[in-house]
Amino acid sequence: MDSIFGYIDDVYLFCKVVEEGSVLAAANRLGLPQSTVSRRISSLEQKLGLRLLEKHGRELAPTELGKMAFDQLSSGVEQIEIGLNNVTEKTDLVAGRVRLAVPHSFYHSFIAPIVEQYLKTYPNVHIDLALNHDQSKPKTDRELLITFDTSDMEDLIARPLFTAKHGFFASASYLDERAPIETLEQLEQADWLTIDDARRIQVVNDGRVVGDIELKLDWLSMISKPWLMLSSAGLEWRHCH
């Protein structure tokens, strides 16, 4: 025999048949048709010019030459399996550095536990985290960016992560002291408090954008009147799913 080319698969099947005690058991173990395993064993015997297996009652056992072949070859087959597994494990190893930018309020409210669990699962990964304002694009390069505003980001590939419901909220006492708010102009003139840095927000009714309003914040009133109207633009009021 000048080369082992064309023998490796057949030798592997032969060793598995000896280990399992039958062609059927080896075929089931490997998820192969029994006929395929039988044919490959017969092909190996023909190429070697040797009888490797013989029946003893209902069991299939190696011949004397088959025992010698198994003793000589099984350790090599096992080493090949170990080597391939080692190569695969190294290929599957998750490692490296990821530069991630996340809005600070969103990170503390939602992302932090996920990042912490990810780092425990993949200890060879280092995350270079940058916390930024909710509506700002980071000045430094980042591989990953989580943001609520994709405008002016045509150079990036965006993927939606979740949907969020937004709403405007006011205390009953505030509404009792004011005329009913029925127009965008009246809504814009209300006393606003926001949790994030948004100053201009869209108003959506039944899934349709009906206009934008500019928030006019009265910081002195906010300090003295905690019941002022509250915008749900902040993350604490977002319902994500």
Tab-separated table of C-alpha atoms in Angstrom:
chain	number	residue	atom	x	y	z
A	1	MET	CA	0.000	0.000	0.000
A	2	ASP	CA	1.599	3.240	-1.165
A	3	SER	CA	-0.864	5.670	0.463
A	4	ILE	CA	-3.540	5.756	3.143
A	5	PHE	CA	-5.690	7.917	0.861
A	6	GLY	CA	-9.180	6.431	0.741
A	7	TYR	CA	-8.662	4.302	3.836
A	8	ILE	CA	-9.278	6.677	6.754
A	9	ASP	CA	-13.095	6.655	6.697
A	10	ASP	CA	-13.228	2.885	6.291
A	11	VAL	CA	-10.737	2.326	9.122
A	12	TYR	CA	-12.794	4.636	11.338
A	13	LEU	CA	-15.959	2.622	10.616
A	14	PHE	CA	-14.135	-0.645	11.224
A	15	CYS	CA	-12.948	0.541	14.651
A	16	LYS	CA	-16.460	1.678	15.571
A	17	VAL	CA	-17.934	-1.700	14.583
A	18	VAL	CA	-15.408	-3.480	16.807
A	19	GLU	CA	-16.106	-1.084	19.692
A	20	GLU	CA	-19.899	-1.392	19.375
A	21	GLY	CA	-19.936	-5.129	18.679
A	22	SER	CA	-22.093	-5.004	15.542
A	23	VAL	CA	-22.633	-3.162	12.298
A	24	LEU	CA	-26.141	-2.156	13.410
A	25	ALA	CA	-24.950	-0.656	16.705
A	26	ALA	CA	-22.140	1.246	14.978
A	27	ALA	CA	-24.525	2.533	12.305
A	28	ASN	CA	-26.978	3.746	14.957
A	29	ARG	CA	-24.173	5.392	16.925
A	30	LEU	CA	-22.946	7.275	13.869
A	31	GLY	CA	-26.370	7.970	12.363
A	32	LEU	CA	-25.545	6.086	9.154
A	33	PRO	CA	-27.495	3.455	7.196
A	34	GLN	CA	-26.486	-0.077	8.162
A	35	SER	CA	-25.955	-0.918	4.489
A	36	THR	CA	-23.426	1.911	4.143
A	37	VAL	CA	-21.354	0.673	7.084
A	38	SER	CA	-21.433	-2.923	5.794
A	39	ARG	CA	-20.395	-1.830	2.311
A	40	ARG	CA	-17.487	0.264	3.600
A	41	ILE	CA	-16.201	-2.577	5.803
A	42	SER	CA	-16.350	-4.964	2.838
A	43	SER	CA	-14.500	-2.394	0.714
A	44	LEU	CA	-11.758	-2.114	3.356
A	45	GLU	CA	-11.353	-5.885	3.505
A	46	GLN	CA	-11.083	-6.061	-0.279
A	47	LYS	CA	-8.479	-3.302	-0.438
A	48	LEU	CA	-6.397	-4.937	2.289
A	49	GLY	CA	-6.996	-8.470	1.051
A	50	LEU	CA	-7.812	-9.497	4.623
A	51	ARG	CA	-10.786	-10.830	6.523
A	52	LEU	CA	-11.255	-8.417	9.440
A	53	LEU	CA	-14.608	-9.439	10.928
A	54	GLU	CA	-16.475	-12.695	11.360
A	55	LYS	CA	-19.708	-13.781	12.975
A	56	HIS	CA	-19.776	-15.663	16.262
A	57	GLY	CA	-23.417	-16.581	16.698
A	58	ARG	CA	-25.305	-13.275	16.630
A	59	GLU	CA	-22.221	-11.201	17.394
A	60	LEU	CA	-19.698	-9.782	14.969
A	61	ALA	CA	-16.133	-10.100	16.247
A	62	PRO	CA	-12.732	-9.313	14.769
A	63	THR	CA	-10.624	-12.100	13.334
A	64	GLU	CA	-7.065	-12.547	14.581
A	65	LEU	CA	-5.863	-10.195	11.863
A	66	GLY	CA	-8.804	-7.934	12.682
A	67	LYS	CA	-7.741	-7.781	16.344
A	68	MET	CA	-4.213	-6.884	15.304
A	69	ALA	CA	-5.515	-4.224	12.929
A	70	PHE	CA	-7.776	-2.787	15.631
A	71	ASP	CA	-4.938	-2.699	18.189
A	72	GLN	CA	-2.665	-0.942	15.706
A	73	LEU	CA	-5.191	1.513	14.296
A	74	SER	CA	-7.689	2.393	17.054
A	75	SER	CA	-5.288	4.624	18.990
A	76	GLY	CA	-4.510	6.555	15.803
A	77	VAL	CA	-8.206	7.018	15.069
A	78	GLU	CA	-8.735	8.239	18.624
A	79	GLN	CA	-5.887	10.749	18.266
A	80	ILE	CA	-7.427	12.063	15.052
A	81	GLU	CA	-10.769	12.520	16.853
A	82	ILE	CA	-9.075	14.336	19.740
A	83	GLY	CA	-7.128	16.550	17.362
A	84	LEU	CA	-10.218	17.495	15.367
A	85	ASN	CA	-12.136	18.255	18.571
A	86	ASN	CA	-9.305	20.494	19.774
A	87	VAL	CA	-9.258	22.368	16.480
A	88	THR	CA	-13.040	22.786	16.589
A	89	GLU	CA	-12.970	24.042	20.175
A	90	LYS	CA	-10.380	26.664	19.281
A	91	THR	CA	-12.449	27.713	16.290
A	92	ASP	CA	-15.577	28.002	18.445
A	93	LEU	CA	-13.767	29.958	21.178
A	94	VAL	CA	-15.372	33.380	21.550
A	95	ALA	CA	-12.670	35.928	22.279
A	96	GLY	CA	-11.683	39.470	21.395
A	97	ARG	CA	-12.601	43.093	22.050
A	98	VAL	CA	-15.932	44.740	21.244
A	99	ARG	CA	-16.408	48.508	21.341
A	100	LEU	CA	-19.999	49.210	22.385
A	101	ALA	CA	-21.812	52.529	22.800
A	102	VAL	CA	-25.076	52.582	24.775
A	103	PRO	CA	-27.291	55.384	26.153
A	104	HIS	CA	-26.471	55.634	29.856
A	105	SER	CA	-30.066	55.416	31.060
A	106	PHE	CA	-30.819	52.457	28.795
A	107	TYR	CA	-27.693	50.636	29.940
A	108	HIS	CA	-28.526	50.861	33.622
A	109	SER	CA	-32.203	50.036	33.059
A	110	PHE	CA	-31.908	47.156	30.583
A	111	ILE	CA	-28.483	46.279	29.198
A	112	ALA	CA	-26.258	45.953	32.281
A	113	PRO	CA	-27.490	42.483	33.389
A	114	ILE	CA	-27.182	41.177	29.818
A	115	VAL	CA	-23.616	42.452	29.455
A	116	GLU	CA	-22.627	41.038	32.841
A	117	GLN	CA	-24.043	37.604	31.982
A	118	TYR	CA	-22.371	37.688	28.560
A	119	LEU	CA	-18.972	38.379	30.117
A	120	LYS	CA	-19.456	35.494	32.555
A	121	THR	CA	-20.363	33.164	29.689
A	122	TYR	CA	-17.496	34.370	27.468
A	123	PRO	CA	-14.668	35.412	29.818
A	124	ASN	CA	-12.238	35.859	26.907
A	125	VAL	CA	-14.288	38.747	25.509
A	126	HIS	CA	-13.514	42.309	26.595
A	127	ILE	CA	-16.212	44.946	26.090
A	128	ASP	CA	-15.007	48.524	25.733
A	129	LEU	CA	-18.162	50.305	26.910
A	130	ALA	CA	-18.989	53.947	26.239
A	131	LEU	CA	-22.081	55.451	27.880
A	132	ASN	CA	-23.493	58.428	26.013
A	133	HIS	CA	-26.541	60.686	26.026
A	134	ASP	CA	-29.665	59.018	24.688
A	135	GLN	CA	-29.870	61.043	21.464
A	136	SER	CA	-26.176	61.567	20.727
A	137	LYS	CA	-23.881	59.709	18.360
A	138	PRO	CA	-20.543	58.763	19.954
A	139	LYS	CA	-17.545	60.712	18.721
A	140	THR	CA	-15.240	57.684	18.760
A	141	ASP	CA	-15.493	54.647	16.510
A	142	ARG	CA	-17.633	51.791	17.822
A	143	GLU	CA	-18.428	48.374	16.359
A	144	LEU	CA	-21.841	48.351	18.040
A	145	LEU	CA	-24.131	51.249	18.840
A	146	ILE	CA	-27.519	51.177	20.548
A	147	THR	CA	-29.531	54.319	19.894
A	148	PHE	CA	-33.098	55.590	19.624
A	149	ASP	CA	-32.308	58.046	16.836
A	150	THR	CA	-30.878	56.728	13.565
A	151	SER	CA	-30.992	60.053	11.752
A	152	ASP	CA	-27.610	61.220	10.444
A	153	MET	CA	-26.357	57.621	10.598
A	154	GLU	CA	-26.672	56.580	6.962
A	155	ASP	CA	-23.182	55.050	7.107
A	156	LEU	CA	-24.271	52.476	9.701
A	157	ILE	CA	-26.212	49.220	9.292
A	158	ALA	CA	-29.249	49.350	11.609
A	159	ARG	CA	-31.232	46.458	13.057
A	160	PRO	CA	-34.302	46.853	15.331
A	161	LEU	CA	-33.841	45.262	18.756
A	162	PHE	CA	-37.311	45.777	20.220
A	163	THR	CA	-40.456	47.886	20.030
A	164	ALA	CA	-41.306	50.545	22.595
A	165	LYS	CA	-44.527	52.290	23.565
A	166	HIS	CA	-44.392	55.988	24.376
A	167	GLY	CA	-46.958	58.159	26.065
A	168	PHE	CA	-47.578	61.491	27.786
A	169	PHE	CA	-48.549	61.451	31.434
A	170	ALA	CA	-49.927	64.095	33.768
A	171	SER	CA	-51.247	64.115	37.294
A	172	ALA	CA	-54.996	64.535	37.781
A	173	SER	CA	-54.451	67.708	39.808
A	174	TYR	CA	-52.425	69.275	36.983
A	175	LEU	CA	-55.157	68.578	34.434
A	176	ASP	CA	-57.854	69.849	36.799
A	177	GLU	CA	-56.116	73.235	36.940
A	178	ARG	CA	-55.741	73.573	33.159
A	179	ALA	CA	-58.053	73.818	30.184
A	180	PRO	CA	-58.448	70.552	28.261
A	181	ILE	CA	-55.507	69.896	25.926
A	182	GLU	CA	-56.983	69.295	22.479
A	183	THR	CA	-54.403	70.613	20.004
A	184	LEU	CA	-50.680	70.247	19.387
A	185	GLU	CA	-50.222	73.918	20.217
A	186	GLN	CA	-51.838	73.452	23.643
A	187	LEU	CA	-49.732	70.345	24.226
A	188	GLU	CA	-46.570	72.247	23.354
A	189	GLN	CA	-47.426	75.023	25.839
A	190	ALA	CA	-47.813	72.600	28.738
A	191	ASP	CA	-45.279	72.449	31.564
A	192	TRP	CA	-42.924	69.639	30.596
A	193	LEU	CA	-40.495	67.487	32.489
A	194	THR	CA	-38.340	64.963	30.601
A	195	ILE	CA	-36.133	62.205	31.887
A	196	ASP	CA	-33.740	62.179	28.924
A	197	ASP	CA	-32.305	65.008	26.846
A	198	ALA	CA	-35.078	65.103	24.248
A	199	ARG	CA	-36.278	68.604	23.441
A	200	ARG	CA	-38.288	67.898	20.316
A	201	ILE	CA	-40.564	64.869	20.141
A	202	GLN	CA	-43.019	63.376	17.688
A	203	VAL	CA	-46.689	63.022	18.565
A	204	VAL	CA	-48.221	59.783	17.307
A	205	ASN	CA	-51.925	58.980	17.252
A	206	ASP	CA	-53.142	55.495	16.252
A	207	GLY	CA	-49.749	54.659	14.776
A	208	ARG	CA	-49.624	57.832	12.652
A	209	VAL	CA	-47.302	60.783	13.241
A	210	VAL	CA	-49.509	63.870	13.597
A	211	GLY	CA	-46.758	66.393	14.269
A	212	ASP	CA	-43.757	67.498	16.306
A	213	ILE	CA	-43.685	69.630	19.413
A	214	GLU	CA	-40.841	71.595	20.969
A	215	LEU	CA	-40.597	71.051	24.712
A	216	LYS	CA	-40.198	74.196	26.776
A	217	LEU	CA	-38.733	73.234	30.113
A	218	ASP	CA	-39.175	75.434	33.175
A	219	TRP	CA	-36.494	74.171	35.556
A	220	LEU	CA	-37.541	76.424	38.428
A	221	SER	CA	-41.118	75.177	38.212
A	222	MET	CA	-39.926	71.594	38.054
A	223	ILE	CA	-38.101	71.971	41.323
A	224	SER	CA	-40.998	73.667	43.092
A	225	LYS	CA	-43.885	71.669	41.544
A	226	PRO	CA	-43.192	67.933	41.371
A	227	TRP	CA	-46.619	67.227	39.906
A	228	LEU	CA	-45.814	68.869	36.547
A	229	MET	CA	-46.636	67.051	33.348
A	230	LEU	CA	-44.210	64.245	32.606
A	231	SER	CA	-43.076	63.132	29.178
A	232	SER	CA	-42.526	59.425	28.739
A	233	ALA	CA	-39.609	60.051	26.423
A	234	GLY	CA	-37.402	58.865	29.282
A	235	LEU	CA	-36.551	55.192	29.517
A	236	GLU	CA	-38.205	54.691	32.871
A	237	TRP	CA	-41.520	55.097	31.048
A	238	ARG	CA	-40.711	52.974	28.019
A	239	HIS	CA	-42.363	49.577	27.828
A	240	CYS	CA	-40.043	47.402	25.755
A	241	HIS	CA	-40.800	43.956	24.396
